[in-house]
Tab-separated table of C-alpha atoms in Angstrom:
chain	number	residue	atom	x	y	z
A	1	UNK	CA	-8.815	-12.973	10.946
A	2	UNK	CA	-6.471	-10.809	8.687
A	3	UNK	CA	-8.431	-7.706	8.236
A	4	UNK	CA	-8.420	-3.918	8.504
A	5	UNK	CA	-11.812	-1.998	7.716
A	6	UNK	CA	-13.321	1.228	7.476
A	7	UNK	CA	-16.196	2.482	8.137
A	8	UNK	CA	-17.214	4.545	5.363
A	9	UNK	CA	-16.149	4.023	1.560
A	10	UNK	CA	-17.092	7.717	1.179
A	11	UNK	CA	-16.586	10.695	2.568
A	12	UNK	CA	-17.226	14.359	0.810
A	13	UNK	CA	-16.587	17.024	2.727
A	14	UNK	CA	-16.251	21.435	2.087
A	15	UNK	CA	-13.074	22.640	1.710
A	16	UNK	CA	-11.941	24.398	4.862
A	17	UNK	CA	-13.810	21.812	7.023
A	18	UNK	CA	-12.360	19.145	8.786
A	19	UNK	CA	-12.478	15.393	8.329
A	20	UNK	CA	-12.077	12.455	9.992
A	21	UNK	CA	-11.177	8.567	8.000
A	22	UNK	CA	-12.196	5.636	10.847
A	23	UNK	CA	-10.535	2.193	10.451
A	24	UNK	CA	-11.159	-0.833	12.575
A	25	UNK	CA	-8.327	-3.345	12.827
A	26	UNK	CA	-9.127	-6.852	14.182
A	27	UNK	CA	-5.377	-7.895	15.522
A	28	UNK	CA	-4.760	-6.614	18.841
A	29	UNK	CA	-1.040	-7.519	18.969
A	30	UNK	CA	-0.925	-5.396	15.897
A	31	UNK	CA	2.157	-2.785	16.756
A	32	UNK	CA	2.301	-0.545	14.099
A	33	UNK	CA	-0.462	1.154	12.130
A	34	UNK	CA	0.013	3.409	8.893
A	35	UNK	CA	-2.311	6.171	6.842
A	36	UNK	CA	-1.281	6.254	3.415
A	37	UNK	CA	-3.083	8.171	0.591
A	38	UNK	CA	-3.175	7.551	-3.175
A	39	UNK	CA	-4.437	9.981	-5.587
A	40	UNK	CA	-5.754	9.212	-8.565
A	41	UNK	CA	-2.911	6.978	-11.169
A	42	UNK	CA	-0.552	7.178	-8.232
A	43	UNK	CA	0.930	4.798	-5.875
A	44	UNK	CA	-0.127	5.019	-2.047
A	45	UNK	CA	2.267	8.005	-0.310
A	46	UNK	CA	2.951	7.801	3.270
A	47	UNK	CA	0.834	10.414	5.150
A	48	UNK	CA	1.540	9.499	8.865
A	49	UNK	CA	2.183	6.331	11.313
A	50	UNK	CA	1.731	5.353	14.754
A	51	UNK	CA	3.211	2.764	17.185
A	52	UNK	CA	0.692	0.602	20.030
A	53	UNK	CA	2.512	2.347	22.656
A	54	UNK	CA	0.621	5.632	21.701
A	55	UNK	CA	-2.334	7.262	21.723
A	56	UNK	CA	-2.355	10.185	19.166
A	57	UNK	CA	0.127	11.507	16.957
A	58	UNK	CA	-0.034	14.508	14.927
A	59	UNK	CA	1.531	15.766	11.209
A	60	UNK	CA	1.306	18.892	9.215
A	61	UNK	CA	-2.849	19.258	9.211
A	62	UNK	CA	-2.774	15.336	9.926
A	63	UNK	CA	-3.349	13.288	13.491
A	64	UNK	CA	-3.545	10.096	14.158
A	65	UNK	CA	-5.635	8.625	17.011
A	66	UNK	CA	-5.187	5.149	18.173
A	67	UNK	CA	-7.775	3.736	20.655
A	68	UNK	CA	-6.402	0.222	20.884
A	69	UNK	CA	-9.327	-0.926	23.489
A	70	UNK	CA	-11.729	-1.018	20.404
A	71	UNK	CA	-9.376	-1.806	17.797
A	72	UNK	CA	-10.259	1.174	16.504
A	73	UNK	CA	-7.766	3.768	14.433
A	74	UNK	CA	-8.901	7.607	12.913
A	75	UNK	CA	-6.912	9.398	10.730
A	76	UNK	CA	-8.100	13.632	11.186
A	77	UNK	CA	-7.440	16.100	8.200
A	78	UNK	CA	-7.618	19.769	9.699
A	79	UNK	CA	-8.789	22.735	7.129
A	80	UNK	CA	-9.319	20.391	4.184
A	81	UNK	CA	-7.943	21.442	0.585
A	82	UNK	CA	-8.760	20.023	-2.823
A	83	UNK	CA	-5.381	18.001	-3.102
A	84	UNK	CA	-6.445	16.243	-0.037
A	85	UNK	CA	-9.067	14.526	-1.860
A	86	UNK	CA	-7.780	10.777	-2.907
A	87	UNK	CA	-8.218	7.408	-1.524
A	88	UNK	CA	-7.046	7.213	1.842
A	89	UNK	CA	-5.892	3.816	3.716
A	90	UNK	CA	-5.387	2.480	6.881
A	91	UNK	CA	-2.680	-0.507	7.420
A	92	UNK	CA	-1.719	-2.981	9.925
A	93	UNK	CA	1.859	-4.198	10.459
A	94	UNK	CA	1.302	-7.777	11.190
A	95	UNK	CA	4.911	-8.450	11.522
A	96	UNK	CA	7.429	-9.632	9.124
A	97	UNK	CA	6.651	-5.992	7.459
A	98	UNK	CA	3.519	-7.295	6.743
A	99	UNK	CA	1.017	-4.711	5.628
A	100	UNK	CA	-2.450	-5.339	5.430
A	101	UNK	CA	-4.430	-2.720	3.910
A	102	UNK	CA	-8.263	-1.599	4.812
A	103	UNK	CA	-10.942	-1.403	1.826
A	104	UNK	CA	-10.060	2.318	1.734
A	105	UNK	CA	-11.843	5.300	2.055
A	106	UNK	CA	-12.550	7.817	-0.836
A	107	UNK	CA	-12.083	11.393	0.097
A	108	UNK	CA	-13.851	14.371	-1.970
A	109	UNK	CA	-13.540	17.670	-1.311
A	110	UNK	CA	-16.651	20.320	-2.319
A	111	UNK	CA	-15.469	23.633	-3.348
B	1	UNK	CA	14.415	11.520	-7.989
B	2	UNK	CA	12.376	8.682	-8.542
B	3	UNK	CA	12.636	6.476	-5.330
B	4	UNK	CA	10.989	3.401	-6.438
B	5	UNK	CA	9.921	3.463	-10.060
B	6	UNK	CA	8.434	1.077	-12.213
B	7	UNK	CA	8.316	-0.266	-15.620
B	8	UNK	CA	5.907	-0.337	-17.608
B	9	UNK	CA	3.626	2.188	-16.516
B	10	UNK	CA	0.843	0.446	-18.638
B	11	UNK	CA	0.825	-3.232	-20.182
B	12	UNK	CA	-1.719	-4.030	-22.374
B	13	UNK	CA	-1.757	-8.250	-23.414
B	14	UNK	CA	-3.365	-11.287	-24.419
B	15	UNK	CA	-4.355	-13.913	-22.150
B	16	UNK	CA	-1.960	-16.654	-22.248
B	17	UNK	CA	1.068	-14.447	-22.919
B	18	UNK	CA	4.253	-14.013	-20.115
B	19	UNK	CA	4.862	-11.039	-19.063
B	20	UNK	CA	7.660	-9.066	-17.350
B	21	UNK	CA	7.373	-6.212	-14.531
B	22	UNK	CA	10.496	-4.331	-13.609
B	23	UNK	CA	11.047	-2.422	-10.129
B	24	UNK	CA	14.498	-0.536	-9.205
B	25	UNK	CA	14.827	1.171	-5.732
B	26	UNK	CA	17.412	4.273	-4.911
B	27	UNK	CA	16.389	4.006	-1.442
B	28	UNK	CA	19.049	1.998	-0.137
B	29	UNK	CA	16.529	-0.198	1.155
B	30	UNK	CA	17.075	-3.599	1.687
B	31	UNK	CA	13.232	-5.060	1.755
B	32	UNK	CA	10.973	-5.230	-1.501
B	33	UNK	CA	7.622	-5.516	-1.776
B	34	UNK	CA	5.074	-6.676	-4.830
B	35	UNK	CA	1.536	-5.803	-4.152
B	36	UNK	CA	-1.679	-6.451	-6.336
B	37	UNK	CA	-4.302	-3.852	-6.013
B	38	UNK	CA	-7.680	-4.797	-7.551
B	39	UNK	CA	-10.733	-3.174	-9.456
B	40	UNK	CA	-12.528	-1.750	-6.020
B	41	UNK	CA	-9.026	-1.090	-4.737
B	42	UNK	CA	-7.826	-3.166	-2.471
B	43	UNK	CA	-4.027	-3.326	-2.274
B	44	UNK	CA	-2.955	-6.877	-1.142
B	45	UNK	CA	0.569	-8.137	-0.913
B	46	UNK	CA	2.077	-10.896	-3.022
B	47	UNK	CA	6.114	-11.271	-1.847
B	48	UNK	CA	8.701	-9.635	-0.202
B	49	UNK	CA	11.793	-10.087	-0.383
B	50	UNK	CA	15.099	-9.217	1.626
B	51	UNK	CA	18.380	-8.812	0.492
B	52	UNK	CA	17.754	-10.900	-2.397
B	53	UNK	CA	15.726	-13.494	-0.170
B	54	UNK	CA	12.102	-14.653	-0.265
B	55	UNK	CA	10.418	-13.767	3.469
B	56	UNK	CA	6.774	-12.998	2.279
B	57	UNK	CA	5.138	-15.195	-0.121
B	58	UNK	CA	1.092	-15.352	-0.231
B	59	UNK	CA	-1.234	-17.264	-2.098
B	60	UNK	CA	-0.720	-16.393	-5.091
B	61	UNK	CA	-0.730	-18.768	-7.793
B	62	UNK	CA	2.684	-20.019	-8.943
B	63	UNK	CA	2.279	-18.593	-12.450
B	64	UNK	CA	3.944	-15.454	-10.901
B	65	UNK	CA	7.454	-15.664	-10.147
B	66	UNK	CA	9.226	-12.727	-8.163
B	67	UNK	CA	13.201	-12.144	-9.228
B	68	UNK	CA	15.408	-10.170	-7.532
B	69	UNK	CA	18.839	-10.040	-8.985
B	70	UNK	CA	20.087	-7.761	-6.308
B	71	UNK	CA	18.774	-5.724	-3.023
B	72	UNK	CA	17.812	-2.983	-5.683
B	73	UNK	CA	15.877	-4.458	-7.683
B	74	UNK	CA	12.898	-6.582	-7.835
B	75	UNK	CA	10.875	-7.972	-10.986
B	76	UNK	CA	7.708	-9.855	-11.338
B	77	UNK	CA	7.376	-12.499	-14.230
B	78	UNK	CA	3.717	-13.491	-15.172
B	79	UNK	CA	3.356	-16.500	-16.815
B	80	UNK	CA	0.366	-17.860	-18.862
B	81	UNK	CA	-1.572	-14.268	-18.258
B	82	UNK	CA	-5.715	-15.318	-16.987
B	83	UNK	CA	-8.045	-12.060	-17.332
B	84	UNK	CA	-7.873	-12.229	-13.582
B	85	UNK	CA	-4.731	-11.271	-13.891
B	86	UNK	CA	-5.844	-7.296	-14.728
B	87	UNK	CA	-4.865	-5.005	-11.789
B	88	UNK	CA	-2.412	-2.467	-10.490
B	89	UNK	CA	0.546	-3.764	-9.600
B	90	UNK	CA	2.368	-1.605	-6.887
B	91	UNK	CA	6.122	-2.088	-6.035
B	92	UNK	CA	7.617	-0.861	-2.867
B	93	UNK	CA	10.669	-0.692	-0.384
B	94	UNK	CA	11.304	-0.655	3.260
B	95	UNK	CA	14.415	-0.713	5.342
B	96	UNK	CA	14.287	-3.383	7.931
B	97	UNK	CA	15.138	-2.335	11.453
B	98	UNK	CA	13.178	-2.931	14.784
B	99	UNK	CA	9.473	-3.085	13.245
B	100	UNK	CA	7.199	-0.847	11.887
B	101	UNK	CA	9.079	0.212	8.555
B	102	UNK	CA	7.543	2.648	6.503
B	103	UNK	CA	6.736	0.901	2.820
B	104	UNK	CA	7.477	3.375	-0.425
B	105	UNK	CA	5.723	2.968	-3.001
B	106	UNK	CA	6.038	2.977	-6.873
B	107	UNK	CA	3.846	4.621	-9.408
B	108	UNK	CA	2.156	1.249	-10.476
B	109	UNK	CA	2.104	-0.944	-13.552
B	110	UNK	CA	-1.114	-1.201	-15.097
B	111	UNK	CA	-1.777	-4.641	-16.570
B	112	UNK	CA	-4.631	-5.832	-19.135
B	113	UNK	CA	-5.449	-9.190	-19.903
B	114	UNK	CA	-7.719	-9.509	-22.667
């Protein structure tokens, strides 16, 4: 069926740790996945993307894993700050540009 | 500058009323999106819509009525407003090209029904 999940609803973590989002995506012709992360009273902001035909992909403090033999998709946050705590999505580009969005996992960071 | 902003920010109503929800895009993107994003937060998509044309509809009940009066600019009209109707509704643009277009999104409209 049509659906991307996550693992955990929650996750707190310290500042200055690291911490890692899991998503599990059910469509294995899925090509194209997307992190996006929406603080609180904003709209989702791109954070990082990555196509089938790769494994890992890294950002600014931000990698992407993709292990596409489980379906499975992790979004890492290195050295954790207090803006980096929002609600963090994984999504699925089903084709057509169409997204669909995991449950979402809430990020905290402890001071 | 605003890429994809939205209007109203909040819309407060009473059920059975029509309402109007504007979106405007200075992306230069030719693909916009409507999305619904609900009470626990999932963000589900209504339309899309492509240089003015409908590719992306979903079930979504025909009370809601997507316009787009040019590539720029896409509105959602809500008619006869149900308390279901209360969510976030979340605008956004793409540029179509070989797959796997990044979606921007707008700051929301927050709708009431009571």
């Amino acid at each position: 069926g049509e659906s991307v999940g996550l693992h955990l609803p929650t996750l707190s973590v310290q500042e200055g740790d690291n911490s890692i989002i899991n998503c599990a995506y059910s469509n294995s012709a899925s090509d194209y996945f997307i992190w996006y992360k929406q603080e609180s009273g904003k709209g989702p902001q791109f954070i990082i993307d990555i196509r089938s035909n790769m494994d890992k992909r890294q950002g600014q403090r931000v990698t992407v894993l993709l292990n596409k033999t489980v379906k499975h998709l992790s979004l890492q946050i290195a050295a954790t700050q207090p803006g980096d705590s929002a609600v963090y999505f994984c999504a699925e580009n089903k084709g057509a540009q169409k997204l669909v969005f995991g449950q979402g996992t809430r990020l905290t960071i402890n001071p | 500058d605003t890429a994809v902003s939205q209007t109203p920010k909040y819309l407060v109503t009473q059920m059975g009323n029509d309402k109007s929800i504007k979106c405007e895009q200075n992306l230069g993107h030719d693909t916009m999106y409507w999305y619904k994003q609900d009470s626990k937060k999932f963000l589900k998509i209504m339309f899309s819509y492509n240089n003015k044309e409908l590719i992306i509809n979903e079930t979504v009940p025909n009370r809601f009525s997507p316009k787009s009066p040019d590539k720029a600019h896409l509105n959602l009209h809500i008619n006869s407003l149900e308390l279901g109707d209360s969510a976030v509704y979340f605008c956004a643009s793409s540029q179509q090209g070989t797959g796997g277009e990044t979606q921007y999104f707008g700051p929301g409209t927050r709708l009431l029904v009571l």
